[in-house]
Structures are given as C-alpha cells and as structure tokens.
Amino acid sequence: MSDEKKSSRRGISRRSFIKGFGGGVISTATLANTGLLSRELAESFAGTSSEGIAGKTRVTLDVNGRKVSVEVEPRTTLLRALRDVAGLTGSKEVCDRGQCGACTVLADGKPVLSCMTLALDATSSKITTIEGVQADPVGKKVQEKFVEKDGAMCGYCTPGFVVSATALLRENPTPSADEIRQGVSGNLCRCGTYPKVFEAIAAAAKKA
Ligand code: FES
Ligand code: FES
C-alpha cells in the first residue's frame, strides 16, 4: 500500500498534511496521529511559526568541563554551536544528516551525533568533544594509538572514530574484534582506513 493511502486511512492524506502544515499551526495530536512524524518531533513543530524560530537565545553549554555561553536559535544544532559559536572545530560536519558519525561527541559519556542534536537540548548534559577526550586517560590512549597505527588518511572521520572508540573502551575495556566493529559501526570512513582504525582501537584496549 502506498504511503499516501496509508496516511489517508488515518484520516489525513500526505497532500492535505503538507497543505495544512504550510498554511498554519496544527495541533501536536494531529501531527503525531498522522504517523508522519514521531510524537517528539510533532511536539517540537506544533505551535511554532517562522517568527517563532527566528529569535536567538543565550544558553550555557557544559563543554569539556567548561561553561560556554552561546547565543543560538532554536534550530541551531549542537554541532553548529560547537563549531561556529564556541570555536571548537574538531567535530566535523560531513553529511550533516546523521549518516556518517564525523560529528560524534559525548553527552554524559554516551556518543551522540551533534548534527542531529539541537543545542537547546544539550544544555543539561556534560558534552565532551574531540578537543576534550585527551583529559580522559582512555581517550588519550585512543588518540595515541590512532597516531601510532596510522589510523587516519584525510582525517575527516577521525575525530568521530576517536570519540566513539573512547566511549566504547570506557564501557568495555576489553572488546572483541566484533565488539570493536560494532562499537564504531556508526562511523564511516570514505578513505577506507577501517583496518588501521580497528587495529588502533584494539591496541588502545590492551593498554586502556
Ligand atoms: S555530520 Fe553528523 S552524522 Fe555526518
Ligand atoms: S580518513 Fe578520510 S574519511 Fe576517514
């Protein structure tokens, strides 16, 4: 069954949804019930207008153990806030759509894609970027092993791999080869340095 027909069975067609959304405000319930958006996304969209998302707000982010005051719009991603506002350019913007992992940072120790996280949603988390991982002995060791094992070519993917590997080794200090691959499976390398990357993480695991 086509998406159009599925949506129509829920009482709203994709065409009417788009027309309605473009024409004004739709309730959260209506948006979520269409099945076209998750409830979380529906809640973030419902009641907003173009004027509503234009303003800037000053917020404080906790980045690498420092309080960083940034002025952001509600639509500003954590990645853009880190790179453009806070000047922390180590996290890379490659796909900007959650597919490559180059923008990976830690939020309360867990890897997150900063291009898919709103800056406003990150204000209550402790953020660690590639600039901050060396403060952790595990992160420092991962960085050293990437250098020693020649785990980078162009280097665009490397910050994301190092951050993901640091999170992996903190949680599992002695991962198997499969667990290493799984642990960084959200990170893509266009240059194909995977063997060296896996080797570097395995070497860091032995010393972590
Ligand atoms: S830049 Fe964020 S996943 Fe690719
Ligand atoms: S080293 Fe170039 S994308 Fe990974």
Short mmCIF file of N, CA and C in Angstrom, two decimals, residues 17-176:
data_model
loop_
_atom_site.label_atom_id
_atom_site.label_comp_id
_atom_site.label_asym_id
_atom_site.label_seq_id
_atom_site.Cartn_x
_atom_site.Cartn_y
_atom_site.Cartn_z
N PHE A 17 -1.84 16.99 4.61
CA PHE A 17 -0.95 17.27 5.73
C PHE A 17 0.00 18.41 5.36
N ILE A 18 0.61 18.28 4.17
CA ILE A 18 1.58 19.29 3.75
C ILE A 18 0.90 20.63 3.56
N LYS A 19 -0.31 20.60 2.94
CA LYS A 19 -1.03 21.85 2.74
C LYS A 19 -1.37 22.49 4.09
N GLY A 20 -1.83 21.65 5.04
CA GLY A 20 -2.22 22.17 6.34
C GLY A 20 -1.03 22.71 7.10
N PHE A 21 0.09 21.97 7.03
CA PHE A 21 1.27 22.38 7.78
C PHE A 21 1.81 23.69 7.23
N GLY A 22 1.75 23.81 5.90
CA GLY A 22 2.24 25.04 5.28
C GLY A 22 1.33 26.21 5.57
N GLY A 23 0.05 25.93 5.82
CA GLY A 23 -0.90 27.02 5.94
C GLY A 23 -1.09 27.53 7.35
N GLY A 24 -0.59 26.85 8.35
CA GLY A 24 -0.78 27.36 9.69
C GLY A 24 -0.39 26.34 10.73
N VAL A 25 -0.87 26.55 11.96
CA VAL A 25 -0.48 25.73 13.09
C VAL A 25 -1.38 24.51 13.19
N ILE A 26 -0.80 23.34 13.41
CA ILE A 26 -1.55 22.11 13.59
C ILE A 26 -1.29 21.62 15.00
N SER A 27 -2.27 20.97 15.62
CA SER A 27 -2.06 20.53 16.99
C SER A 27 -1.06 19.39 17.04
N THR A 28 -0.44 19.22 18.22
CA THR A 28 0.52 18.14 18.41
C THR A 28 -0.12 16.79 18.12
N ALA A 29 -1.35 16.60 18.63
CA ALA A 29 -2.02 15.31 18.46
C ALA A 29 -2.24 15.02 16.98
N THR A 30 -2.66 16.04 16.23
CA THR A 30 -2.91 15.83 14.81
C THR A 30 -1.64 15.41 14.11
N LEU A 31 -0.55 16.10 14.41
CA LEU A 31 0.72 15.77 13.76
C LEU A 31 1.15 14.35 14.10
N ALA A 32 1.08 14.00 15.38
CA ALA A 32 1.56 12.69 15.80
C ALA A 32 0.66 11.59 15.26
N ASN A 33 -0.67 11.85 15.23
CA ASN A 33 -1.60 10.81 14.81
C ASN A 33 -1.51 10.49 13.33
N THR A 34 -0.94 11.40 12.54
CA THR A 34 -0.79 11.10 11.13
C THR A 34 0.20 9.97 10.92
N GLY A 35 1.10 9.78 11.89
CA GLY A 35 2.13 8.77 11.73
C GLY A 35 3.27 9.27 10.86
N LEU A 36 3.17 10.50 10.36
CA LEU A 36 4.22 11.04 9.51
C LEU A 36 5.36 11.60 10.33
N LEU A 37 5.10 11.92 11.60
CA LEU A 37 6.13 12.44 12.49
C LEU A 37 6.03 11.71 13.81
N SER A 38 7.17 11.54 14.49
CA SER A 38 7.12 10.98 15.83
C SER A 38 6.46 12.00 16.74
N ARG A 39 6.00 11.54 17.92
CA ARG A 39 5.36 12.48 18.85
C ARG A 39 6.35 13.56 19.27
N GLU A 40 7.64 13.16 19.49
CA GLU A 40 8.63 14.14 19.92
C GLU A 40 8.79 15.23 18.87
N LEU A 41 8.90 14.80 17.60
CA LEU A 41 9.05 15.80 16.54
C LEU A 41 7.79 16.63 16.40
N ALA A 42 6.64 15.96 16.53
CA ALA A 42 5.38 16.68 16.40
C ALA A 42 5.29 17.77 17.46
N GLU A 43 5.71 17.41 18.70
CA GLU A 43 5.65 18.40 19.78
C GLU A 43 6.58 19.56 19.51
N SER A 44 7.70 19.27 18.86
CA SER A 44 8.65 20.36 18.60
C SER A 44 8.15 21.27 17.49
N PHE A 45 7.33 20.71 16.57
CA PHE A 45 6.84 21.53 15.47
C PHE A 45 5.55 22.26 15.81
N ALA A 46 4.65 21.58 16.55
CA ALA A 46 3.32 22.13 16.77
C ALA A 46 3.40 23.48 17.46
N GLY A 47 2.65 24.43 16.95
CA GLY A 47 2.57 25.73 17.60
C GLY A 47 3.70 26.66 17.23
N THR A 48 4.64 26.20 16.40
CA THR A 48 5.71 27.10 16.01
C THR A 48 5.31 27.83 14.75
N SER A 49 5.96 28.94 14.50
CA SER A 49 5.76 29.68 13.27
C SER A 49 7.12 30.15 12.82
N SER A 50 7.20 30.69 11.61
CA SER A 50 8.51 31.14 11.14
C SER A 50 9.06 32.22 12.06
N GLU A 51 8.15 33.07 12.61
CA GLU A 51 8.64 34.09 13.54
C GLU A 51 9.17 33.42 14.81
N GLY A 52 8.49 32.32 15.21
CA GLY A 52 8.84 31.66 16.46
C GLY A 52 10.23 31.06 16.45
N ILE A 53 10.75 30.69 15.28
CA ILE A 53 12.07 30.05 15.26
C ILE A 53 13.16 31.03 14.84
N ALA A 54 12.83 32.31 14.75
CA ALA A 54 13.82 33.25 14.25
C ALA A 54 14.70 33.82 15.35
N GLY A 55 14.19 33.85 16.58
CA GLY A 55 14.90 34.53 17.64
C GLY A 55 16.08 33.76 18.19
N LYS A 56 17.04 34.49 18.74
CA LYS A 56 18.20 33.86 19.35
C LYS A 56 18.05 33.86 20.87
N THR A 57 18.63 32.85 21.48
CA THR A 57 18.58 32.72 22.93
C THR A 57 20.00 32.46 23.42
N ARG A 58 20.35 33.04 24.54
CA ARG A 58 21.67 32.75 25.10
C ARG A 58 21.54 31.61 26.10
N VAL A 59 22.33 30.58 25.88
CA VAL A 59 22.31 29.42 26.78
C VAL A 59 23.75 29.07 27.16
N THR A 60 23.85 28.27 28.19
CA THR A 60 25.17 27.83 28.63
C THR A 60 25.32 26.34 28.39
N LEU A 61 26.38 25.99 27.68
CA LEU A 61 26.69 24.58 27.45
C LEU A 61 27.87 24.19 28.34
N ASP A 62 27.84 22.96 28.80
CA ASP A 62 28.96 22.42 29.59
C ASP A 62 29.81 21.59 28.63
N VAL A 63 30.92 22.18 28.17
CA VAL A 63 31.73 21.53 27.15
C VAL A 63 33.15 21.31 27.67
N ASN A 64 33.57 20.08 27.68
CA ASN A 64 34.93 19.73 28.11
C ASN A 64 35.26 20.32 29.49
N GLY A 65 34.26 20.30 30.37
CA GLY A 65 34.48 20.77 31.73
C GLY A 65 34.42 22.27 31.90
N ARG A 66 34.09 23.00 30.83
CA ARG A 66 33.99 24.45 30.91
C ARG A 66 32.57 24.89 30.60
N LYS A 67 32.14 25.97 31.22
CA LYS A 67 30.85 26.55 30.89
C LYS A 67 31.05 27.48 29.70
N VAL A 68 30.31 27.22 28.63
CA VAL A 68 30.45 28.02 27.42
C VAL A 68 29.12 28.69 27.13
N SER A 69 29.13 30.01 27.10
CA SER A 69 27.90 30.76 26.81
C SER A 69 27.79 30.96 25.31
N VAL A 70 26.67 30.52 24.74
CA VAL A 70 26.48 30.65 23.30
C VAL A 70 25.10 31.23 23.01
N GLU A 71 25.03 32.00 21.93
CA GLU A 71 23.74 32.54 21.50
C GLU A 71 23.29 31.71 20.30
N VAL A 72 22.16 31.05 20.45
CA VAL A 72 21.70 30.14 19.39
C VAL A 72 20.23 30.35 19.09
N GLU A 73 19.85 29.95 17.88
CA GLU A 73 18.44 29.89 17.53
C GLU A 73 17.92 28.52 17.95
N PRO A 74 16.61 28.39 18.11
CA PRO A 74 16.06 27.07 18.48
C PRO A 74 16.45 25.98 17.49
N ARG A 75 16.68 26.35 16.23
CA ARG A 75 17.01 25.34 15.22
C ARG A 75 18.51 25.04 15.15
N THR A 76 19.33 25.77 15.92
CA THR A 76 20.78 25.57 15.84
C THR A 76 21.17 24.20 16.39
N THR A 77 21.92 23.46 15.61
CA THR A 77 22.36 22.15 16.09
C THR A 77 23.52 22.32 17.06
N LEU A 78 23.73 21.28 17.86
CA LEU A 78 24.87 21.30 18.77
C LEU A 78 26.17 21.43 17.98
N LEU A 79 26.24 20.76 16.83
CA LEU A 79 27.45 20.83 16.00
C LEU A 79 27.75 22.26 15.58
N ARG A 80 26.72 22.98 15.13
CA ARG A 80 26.93 24.37 14.68
C ARG A 80 27.30 25.26 15.86
N ALA A 81 26.68 24.99 17.01
CA ALA A 81 27.00 25.79 18.19
C ALA A 81 28.46 25.56 18.60
N LEU A 82 28.89 24.31 18.55
CA LEU A 82 30.27 24.00 18.94
C LEU A 82 31.26 24.61 17.96
N ARG A 83 31.00 24.42 16.67
CA ARG A 83 31.96 24.87 15.65
C ARG A 83 31.91 26.38 15.43
N ASP A 84 30.71 26.90 15.19
CA ASP A 84 30.59 28.29 14.74
C ASP A 84 30.54 29.29 15.89
N VAL A 85 29.98 28.86 17.01
CA VAL A 85 29.82 29.82 18.11
C VAL A 85 30.92 29.62 19.16
N ALA A 86 31.16 28.37 19.55
CA ALA A 86 32.16 28.13 20.59
C ALA A 86 33.58 27.99 20.02
N GLY A 87 33.70 27.87 18.70
CA GLY A 87 35.03 27.80 18.08
C GLY A 87 35.71 26.46 18.24
N LEU A 88 34.95 25.42 18.58
CA LEU A 88 35.53 24.08 18.72
C LEU A 88 35.29 23.33 17.41
N THR A 89 36.27 23.38 16.52
CA THR A 89 36.07 22.88 15.16
C THR A 89 36.56 21.44 14.97
N GLY A 90 36.90 20.78 16.07
CA GLY A 90 37.36 19.40 15.94
C GLY A 90 36.28 18.45 15.47
N SER A 91 35.05 18.64 15.92
CA SER A 91 33.94 17.81 15.46
C SER A 91 33.61 18.22 14.03
N LYS A 92 33.62 17.25 13.13
CA LYS A 92 33.50 17.59 11.71
C LYS A 92 32.06 17.51 11.21
N GLU A 93 31.75 18.42 10.29
CA GLU A 93 30.47 18.34 9.59
C GLU A 93 30.75 17.74 8.22
N VAL A 94 30.27 16.53 8.02
CA VAL A 94 30.47 15.86 6.73
C VAL A 94 29.13 15.69 6.02
N CYS A 95 28.24 14.89 6.61
CA CYS A 95 26.95 14.68 5.94
C CYS A 95 25.88 15.64 6.46
N ASP A 96 25.99 16.04 7.71
CA ASP A 96 25.01 16.91 8.37
C ASP A 96 23.61 16.30 8.35
N ARG A 97 23.52 14.99 8.32
CA ARG A 97 22.20 14.34 8.34
C ARG A 97 22.22 12.99 9.07
N GLY A 98 23.14 12.84 9.99
CA GLY A 98 23.10 11.66 10.85
C GLY A 98 23.54 10.37 10.21
N GLN A 99 24.37 10.44 9.18
CA GLN A 99 24.71 9.20 8.49
C GLN A 99 26.18 8.79 8.61
N CYS A 100 27.07 9.72 8.98
CA CYS A 100 28.49 9.38 8.87
C CYS A 100 29.23 9.30 10.21
N GLY A 101 28.73 9.94 11.24
CA GLY A 101 29.38 9.88 12.55
C GLY A 101 30.55 10.82 12.74
N ALA A 102 30.88 11.64 11.74
CA ALA A 102 32.04 12.53 11.87
C ALA A 102 31.84 13.59 12.96
N CYS A 103 30.60 13.85 13.31
CA CYS A 103 30.28 14.91 14.27
C CYS A 103 30.08 14.35 15.68
N THR A 104 30.44 13.09 15.90
CA THR A 104 30.14 12.44 17.18
C THR A 104 30.81 13.15 18.36
N VAL A 105 30.03 13.41 19.38
CA VAL A 105 30.56 13.93 20.65
C VAL A 105 29.95 13.06 21.76
N LEU A 106 30.45 13.23 22.97
CA LEU A 106 29.86 12.51 24.10
C LEU A 106 28.92 13.44 24.85
N ALA A 107 27.76 12.94 25.18
CA ALA A 107 26.82 13.66 26.06
C ALA A 107 26.64 12.77 27.28
N ASP A 108 27.15 13.24 28.42
CA ASP A 108 27.15 12.43 29.64
C ASP A 108 27.77 11.06 29.39
N GLY A 109 28.83 11.05 28.60
CA GLY A 109 29.59 9.83 28.36
C GLY A 109 29.07 8.97 27.23
N LYS A 110 27.91 9.30 26.67
CA LYS A 110 27.33 8.50 25.60
C LYS A 110 27.55 9.19 24.25
N PRO A 111 27.93 8.43 23.23
CA PRO A 111 28.13 9.06 21.93
C PRO A 111 26.81 9.54 21.32
N VAL A 112 26.81 10.77 20.84
CA VAL A 112 25.63 11.32 20.15
C VAL A 112 26.11 12.03 18.89
N LEU A 113 25.21 12.12 17.92
CA LEU A 113 25.52 12.85 16.69
C LEU A 113 25.16 14.31 16.90
N SER A 114 26.18 15.15 16.93
CA SER A 114 25.90 16.56 17.26
C SER A 114 25.18 17.28 16.13
N CYS A 115 25.22 16.72 14.90
CA CYS A 115 24.48 17.36 13.81
C CYS A 115 22.99 17.05 13.90
N MET A 116 22.63 16.08 14.73
CA MET A 116 21.23 15.70 14.88
C MET A 116 20.69 16.07 16.26
N THR A 117 21.46 16.85 17.00
CA THR A 117 21.06 17.25 18.35
C THR A 117 20.94 18.76 18.39
N LEU A 118 19.83 19.26 18.87
CA LEU A 118 19.68 20.70 18.98
C LEU A 118 20.51 21.21 20.16
N ALA A 119 21.14 22.36 19.98
CA ALA A 119 21.95 22.94 21.05
C ALA A 119 21.10 23.13 22.31
N LEU A 120 19.85 23.55 22.12
CA LEU A 120 18.98 23.79 23.28
C LEU A 120 18.71 22.50 24.06
N ASP A 121 18.77 21.37 23.38
CA ASP A 121 18.53 20.09 24.06
C ASP A 121 19.77 19.56 24.76
N ALA A 122 20.89 20.25 24.58
CA ALA A 122 22.15 19.76 25.14
C ALA A 122 22.57 20.52 26.39
N THR A 123 21.74 21.46 26.83
CA THR A 123 22.17 22.33 27.92
C THR A 123 22.26 21.62 29.27
N SER A 124 21.59 20.48 29.40
CA SER A 124 21.63 19.79 30.70
C SER A 124 22.62 18.62 30.69
N SER A 125 23.40 18.50 29.62
CA SER A 125 24.35 17.38 29.52
C SER A 125 25.79 17.89 29.60
N LYS A 126 26.65 17.01 30.05
CA LYS A 126 28.09 17.31 30.00
C LYS A 126 28.60 16.83 28.65
N ILE A 127 29.02 17.78 27.82
CA ILE A 127 29.46 17.46 26.47
C ILE A 127 30.98 17.32 26.44
N THR A 128 31.43 16.26 25.79
CA THR A 128 32.87 16.10 25.57
C THR A 128 33.10 16.02 24.07
N THR A 129 33.94 16.91 23.56
CA THR A 129 34.27 16.88 22.14
C THR A 129 35.65 16.26 21.96
N ILE A 130 36.07 16.14 20.73
CA ILE A 130 37.40 15.58 20.46
C ILE A 130 38.49 16.41 21.15
N GLU A 131 38.22 17.71 21.33
CA GLU A 131 39.21 18.57 22.00
C GLU A 131 39.35 18.20 23.47
N GLY A 132 38.33 17.51 24.02
CA GLY A 132 38.34 17.22 25.45
C GLY A 132 38.64 15.77 25.80
N VAL A 133 38.67 14.87 24.81
CA VAL A 133 38.82 13.45 25.17
C VAL A 133 40.18 13.13 25.78
N GLN A 134 41.19 13.94 25.45
CA GLN A 134 42.52 13.60 25.96
C GLN A 134 42.63 13.81 27.47
N ALA A 135 41.65 14.51 28.05
CA ALA A 135 41.65 14.67 29.51
C ALA A 135 41.34 13.35 30.19
N ASP A 136 40.75 12.43 29.43
CA ASP A 136 40.45 11.10 29.95
C ASP A 136 41.58 10.16 29.53
N PRO A 137 42.15 9.39 30.47
CA PRO A 137 43.27 8.51 30.10
C PRO A 137 42.91 7.55 28.96
N VAL A 138 41.66 7.11 28.93
CA VAL A 138 41.25 6.20 27.85
C VAL A 138 41.26 6.94 26.51
N GLY A 139 40.68 8.14 26.50
CA GLY A 139 40.65 8.93 25.27
C GLY A 139 42.06 9.28 24.80
N LYS A 140 42.93 9.59 25.75
CA LYS A 140 44.32 9.94 25.41
C LYS A 140 45.00 8.74 24.75
N LYS A 141 44.77 7.57 25.32
CA LYS A 141 45.39 6.35 24.77
C LYS A 141 44.85 6.06 23.36
N VAL A 142 43.56 6.26 23.18
CA VAL A 142 42.98 6.03 21.84
C VAL A 142 43.63 6.97 20.83
N GLN A 143 43.78 8.23 21.19
CA GLN A 143 44.41 9.19 20.28
C GLN A 143 45.83 8.77 19.95
N GLU A 144 46.58 8.38 20.97
CA GLU A 144 47.98 7.97 20.75
C GLU A 144 48.06 6.78 19.81
N LYS A 145 47.14 5.83 19.98
CA LYS A 145 47.19 4.62 19.14
C LYS A 145 46.75 4.92 17.70
N PHE A 146 45.85 5.87 17.53
CA PHE A 146 45.49 6.26 16.16
C PHE A 146 46.71 6.84 15.44
N VAL A 147 47.51 7.61 16.17
CA VAL A 147 48.73 8.18 15.57
C VAL A 147 49.73 7.06 15.30
N GLU A 148 49.95 6.23 16.31
CA GLU A 148 50.96 5.16 16.20
C GLU A 148 50.62 4.18 15.08
N LYS A 149 49.34 3.84 14.94
CA LYS A 149 48.92 2.83 13.95
C LYS A 149 48.54 3.46 12.61
N ASP A 150 48.73 4.76 12.48
CA ASP A 150 48.43 5.44 11.23
C ASP A 150 46.94 5.26 10.87
N GLY A 151 46.09 5.56 11.84
CA GLY A 151 44.65 5.31 11.68
C GLY A 151 43.88 6.41 10.98
N ALA A 152 44.58 7.29 10.26
CA ALA A 152 43.87 8.35 9.54
C ALA A 152 44.52 8.61 8.19
N MET A 153 43.69 8.92 7.21
CA MET A 153 44.23 9.39 5.92
C MET A 153 43.87 10.86 5.78
N CYS A 154 42.69 11.18 5.25
CA CYS A 154 42.33 12.61 5.18
C CYS A 154 42.01 13.16 6.57
N GLY A 155 41.56 12.28 7.46
CA GLY A 155 41.33 12.68 8.84
C GLY A 155 39.96 13.23 9.16
N TYR A 156 39.10 13.36 8.16
CA TYR A 156 37.79 13.94 8.44
C TYR A 156 36.94 13.08 9.35
N CYS A 157 37.09 11.77 9.23
CA CYS A 157 36.28 10.87 10.06
C CYS A 157 36.91 10.64 11.43
N THR A 158 38.20 10.98 11.56
CA THR A 158 38.97 10.55 12.73
C THR A 158 38.43 11.05 14.07
N PRO A 159 38.06 12.33 14.19
CA PRO A 159 37.53 12.76 15.50
C PRO A 159 36.33 11.93 15.94
N GLY A 160 35.44 11.64 15.00
CA GLY A 160 34.26 10.84 15.35
C GLY A 160 34.64 9.44 15.79
N PHE A 161 35.60 8.83 15.08
CA PHE A 161 36.05 7.48 15.46
C PHE A 161 36.68 7.50 16.85
N VAL A 162 37.52 8.50 17.11
CA VAL A 162 38.21 8.56 18.40
C VAL A 162 37.20 8.72 19.54
N VAL A 163 36.21 9.58 19.32
CA VAL A 163 35.19 9.80 20.36
C VAL A 163 34.37 8.52 20.58
N SER A 164 33.96 7.88 19.50
CA SER A 164 33.17 6.64 19.64
C SER A 164 33.99 5.54 20.30
N ALA A 165 35.26 5.44 19.91
CA ALA A 165 36.13 4.40 20.49
C ALA A 165 36.36 4.66 21.97
N THR A 166 36.47 5.92 22.34
CA THR A 166 36.65 6.26 23.76
C THR A 166 35.43 5.81 24.56
N ALA A 167 34.25 6.08 24.03
CA ALA A 167 33.03 5.66 24.72
C ALA A 167 32.98 4.14 24.82
N LEU A 168 33.37 3.47 23.74
CA LEU A 168 33.36 2.00 23.74
C LEU A 168 34.28 1.45 24.82
N LEU A 169 35.52 1.94 24.86
CA LEU A 169 36.51 1.38 25.79
C LEU A 169 36.23 1.75 27.25
N ARG A 170 35.54 2.85 27.44
CA ARG A 170 35.14 3.17 28.82
C ARG A 170 34.12 2.16 29.31
N GLU A 171 33.24 1.76 28.42
CA GLU A 171 32.18 0.84 28.81
C GLU A 171 32.66 -0.60 28.78
N ASN A 172 33.53 -0.90 27.83
CA ASN A 172 34.01 -2.26 27.65
C ASN A 172 35.52 -2.21 27.37
N PRO A 173 36.33 -2.28 28.42
CA PRO A 173 37.78 -2.09 28.26
C PRO A 173 38.46 -3.19 27.44
N THR A 174 37.82 -4.35 27.33
CA THR A 174 38.46 -5.44 26.58
C THR A 174 37.50 -5.97 25.50
N PRO A 175 37.19 -5.17 24.51
CA PRO A 175 36.23 -5.61 23.49
C PRO A 175 36.86 -6.63 22.54
N SER A 176 36.01 -7.52 22.03
CA SER A 176 36.46 -8.44 20.99
C SER A 176 36.53 -7.67 19.67
#
